[in-house]
Structures are given as structure tokens and as C-alpha cells.
Amino acid sequence: MGVTTDATGAALVTTCQPALLRPAFAGTDGAAGTLHDKWRLRNVGTHTCTVQGFPAVQNYRADGRPLRTSARHSGTPSPALLTPGQHASFFLSYPEPGNLGCTGEPAARMTIRVPNTTVALTARLGERACHGHLQETPLVHGG
């Protein structure tokens, strides 16, 4: 994992594998009744790697049972090259539950699966969107 070379000796950067990424909640912004939660995935490995696309997210209850979770994509993905210590970020947005007359989902944790990988990362909290409906931006470098 990390940088390899092709037959010509040119450097190829591989996809960041889940074992080399650490998820972190980076705060909430809001405007006009919509909340935007920022998430970061930090490269904790020793090699440069890349991420691209929309992460697959799934909320879970405190007892481990999955909650209904659906994410509508917004934006155009492009590769994010991460050297060791750098992070990629994405937003999960949803209407403020109180404005819709519903209670947010009781999400205790969330899994995040990076595109082109099979193992999900576990975040220590989940998204409290009404009925589990989210809007998601693609991964971008930094942010």
C-alpha cells in the first residue's frame, strides 16, 4: 500500500486503505434550517495514498442494530492525494429535525466505507437526520 511503480518506473499512488485512515467529526455548520456535519479521514500511514468519490455511510443504534440511512450525492468527485498526516473531508447535510416535526434518529455510531475498499471505518457518533435521509458531498483534499 502506498506508492508503487509501473513497468516504466513511474510512480503509481494506491487507494488509501481503511487501516490507514482515521475518521473524525469536525463540527457542524448550519443555515436556513439545514445542518452540515463535516467529517475528516486522516492518513495515519507512512505512504501517500488517494481517495476519490462518495463514502458509503451507515448509522447504528447503541445496541448495534442498523438504522435506516440513505445518502443522496451532491457534487463531482475528483481524486484527493493524501500524504502522511493529511486528511480528506466530506459533508453530510440534513434538515434540522425540529423544523420537520420529527425527532432525529438515535444514531450512536456510524460506519464510513471509503470508495474502492471493502472494510468500513467506525466513527464514535452517528448522524441524527430525520428518517436517516442525508445529502453527501464527495471526498475533497483538506477542508
Short mmCIF file of C-alpha atoms in Angstrom, two decimals:
data_model
loop_
_atom_site.label_atom_id
_atom_site.label_comp_id
_atom_site.label_asym_id
_atom_site.label_seq_id
_atom_site.Cartn_x
_atom_site.Cartn_y
_atom_site.Cartn_z
CA MET A 1 0.00 0.00 0.00
CA GLY A 2 1.24 3.46 -0.79
CA VAL A 3 3.38 4.40 -3.77
CA THR A 4 4.33 1.67 -6.22
CA THR A 5 5.77 1.86 -9.73
CA ASP A 6 4.53 0.64 -13.08
CA ALA A 7 6.60 -1.13 -15.77
CA THR A 8 8.15 2.20 -16.85
CA GLY A 9 9.19 3.07 -13.29
CA ALA A 10 6.57 5.83 -12.99
CA ALA A 11 5.08 6.24 -9.52
CA LEU A 12 1.53 4.99 -9.00
CA VAL A 13 -0.40 6.01 -5.91
CA THR A 14 -2.79 3.45 -4.48
CA THR A 15 -6.15 3.87 -2.80
CA CYS A 16 -5.99 4.72 0.91
CA GLN A 17 -6.88 1.52 2.73
CA PRO A 18 -9.18 1.69 5.79
CA ALA A 19 -6.44 0.57 8.20
CA LEU A 20 -4.51 3.74 7.29
CA LEU A 21 -7.40 6.20 7.77
CA ARG A 22 -8.87 7.63 10.98
CA PRO A 23 -12.35 9.19 10.88
CA ALA A 24 -13.11 12.29 12.94
CA PHE A 25 -16.14 14.52 13.32
CA ALA A 26 -15.02 18.09 12.52
CA GLY A 27 -18.06 20.13 13.54
CA THR A 28 -21.46 21.34 12.39
CA ASP A 29 -22.44 24.44 10.45
CA GLY A 30 -25.99 25.41 9.70
CA ALA A 31 -28.06 27.89 7.78
CA ALA A 32 -31.75 28.24 6.95
CA GLY A 33 -32.71 25.13 8.90
CA THR A 34 -30.15 22.79 7.32
CA LEU A 35 -27.26 21.27 9.28
CA HIS A 36 -23.94 20.43 7.62
CA ASP A 37 -21.74 17.98 9.53
CA LYS A 38 -18.11 17.85 8.42
CA TRP A 39 -16.19 14.56 8.59
CA ARG A 40 -12.47 14.05 8.05
CA LEU A 41 -10.45 10.97 7.14
CA ARG A 42 -6.79 11.38 8.13
CA ASN A 43 -3.98 9.37 6.52
CA VAL A 44 -2.15 7.87 9.53
CA GLY A 45 0.04 5.69 7.33
CA THR A 46 3.61 6.26 6.19
CA HIS A 47 2.89 6.43 2.45
CA THR A 48 0.97 8.76 0.16
CA CYS A 49 -2.38 7.38 -0.98
CA THR A 50 -5.52 8.66 -2.67
CA VAL A 51 -9.28 8.70 -2.08
CA GLN A 52 -11.98 9.60 -4.57
CA GLY A 53 -15.76 9.56 -4.59
CA PHE A 54 -18.55 9.39 -2.06
CA PRO A 55 -18.08 7.37 1.14
CA ALA A 56 -20.84 4.89 1.99
CA VAL A 57 -22.24 5.71 5.44
CA GLN A 58 -24.47 3.67 7.75
CA ASN A 59 -25.90 4.73 11.13
CA TYR A 60 -26.35 2.32 14.04
CA ARG A 61 -28.28 2.35 17.32
CA ALA A 62 -26.47 2.00 20.66
CA ASP A 63 -27.38 -1.72 20.70
CA GLY A 64 -25.67 -2.24 17.32
CA ARG A 65 -28.80 -2.51 15.18
CA PRO A 66 -28.58 -0.57 11.89
CA LEU A 67 -30.77 2.47 11.37
CA ARG A 68 -32.30 3.42 8.05
CA THR A 69 -29.62 5.52 6.30
CA SER A 70 -29.72 6.89 2.78
CA ALA A 71 -27.42 9.46 1.21
CA ARG A 72 -28.13 11.48 -1.91
CA HIS A 73 -24.94 12.58 -3.66
CA SER A 74 -24.20 16.22 -4.39
CA GLY A 75 -21.09 17.36 -6.26
CA THR A 76 -18.49 15.93 -8.60
CA PRO A 77 -15.77 13.61 -7.26
CA SER A 78 -12.11 14.14 -8.04
CA PRO A 79 -9.01 12.43 -6.59
CA ALA A 80 -7.67 13.66 -3.25
CA LEU A 81 -3.98 12.85 -2.77
CA LEU A 82 -3.10 12.41 0.91
CA THR A 83 0.46 12.45 2.15
CA PRO A 84 1.02 11.08 5.68
CA GLY A 85 -0.83 13.28 8.20
CA GLN A 86 -3.10 14.95 5.63
CA HIS A 87 -6.85 14.44 5.53
CA ALA A 88 -9.78 14.40 3.14
CA SER A 89 -13.17 15.71 4.21
CA PHE A 90 -16.82 15.42 3.24
CA PHE A 91 -20.13 16.85 4.43
CA LEU A 92 -23.32 15.10 5.46
CA SER A 93 -26.23 17.56 5.37
CA TYR A 94 -29.81 17.24 6.55
CA PRO A 95 -32.76 19.46 7.53
CA GLU A 96 -32.78 20.32 11.23
CA PRO A 97 -35.07 17.64 12.72
CA GLY A 98 -37.07 20.12 14.84
CA ASN A 99 -38.02 22.08 11.72
CA LEU A 100 -39.57 19.00 10.14
CA GLY A 101 -41.62 18.00 13.16
CA CYS A 102 -39.67 14.79 13.65
CA THR A 103 -37.09 13.55 16.10
CA GLY A 104 -33.62 12.85 14.76
CA GLU A 105 -32.52 9.24 14.53
CA PRO A 106 -30.93 7.86 17.74
CA ALA A 107 -27.62 7.22 15.96
CA ALA A 108 -24.92 6.17 18.42
CA ARG A 109 -22.24 5.41 15.84
CA MET A 110 -21.70 5.33 12.11
CA THR A 111 -19.60 3.33 9.69
CA ILE A 112 -17.86 5.00 6.76
CA ARG A 113 -16.69 2.92 3.81
CA VAL A 114 -14.19 4.64 1.54
CA PRO A 115 -14.86 4.09 -2.19
CA ASN A 116 -12.93 1.18 -3.76
CA THR A 117 -12.43 -0.54 -0.39
CA THR A 118 -14.39 -3.25 1.40
CA VAL A 119 -13.78 -2.60 5.11
CA ALA A 120 -15.72 0.15 6.88
CA LEU A 121 -14.29 2.60 9.41
CA THR A 122 -16.24 3.16 12.64
CA ALA A 123 -17.00 6.67 13.87
CA ARG A 124 -17.85 7.22 17.54
CA LEU A 125 -21.08 9.05 16.76
CA GLY A 126 -23.71 8.97 14.07
CA GLU A 127 -25.93 11.35 12.14
CA ARG A 128 -29.24 12.37 13.71
CA ALA A 129 -31.09 13.08 10.46
CA CYS A 130 -34.85 12.64 10.22
CA HIS A 131 -35.67 9.22 8.84
CA GLY A 132 -31.97 8.74 8.01
CA HIS A 133 -32.05 10.92 4.87
CA LEU A 134 -28.75 12.68 4.18
CA GLN A 135 -27.13 14.66 1.40
CA GLU A 136 -23.45 13.85 0.92
CA THR A 137 -20.58 15.64 -0.79
CA PRO A 138 -17.61 13.80 -2.30
CA LEU A 139 -14.29 13.48 -0.50
CA VAL A 140 -12.02 16.51 -1.06
CA HIS A 141 -8.45 17.19 0.00
CA GLY A 142 -8.22 19.10 3.29
CA GLY A 143 -11.18 21.09 4.46
#
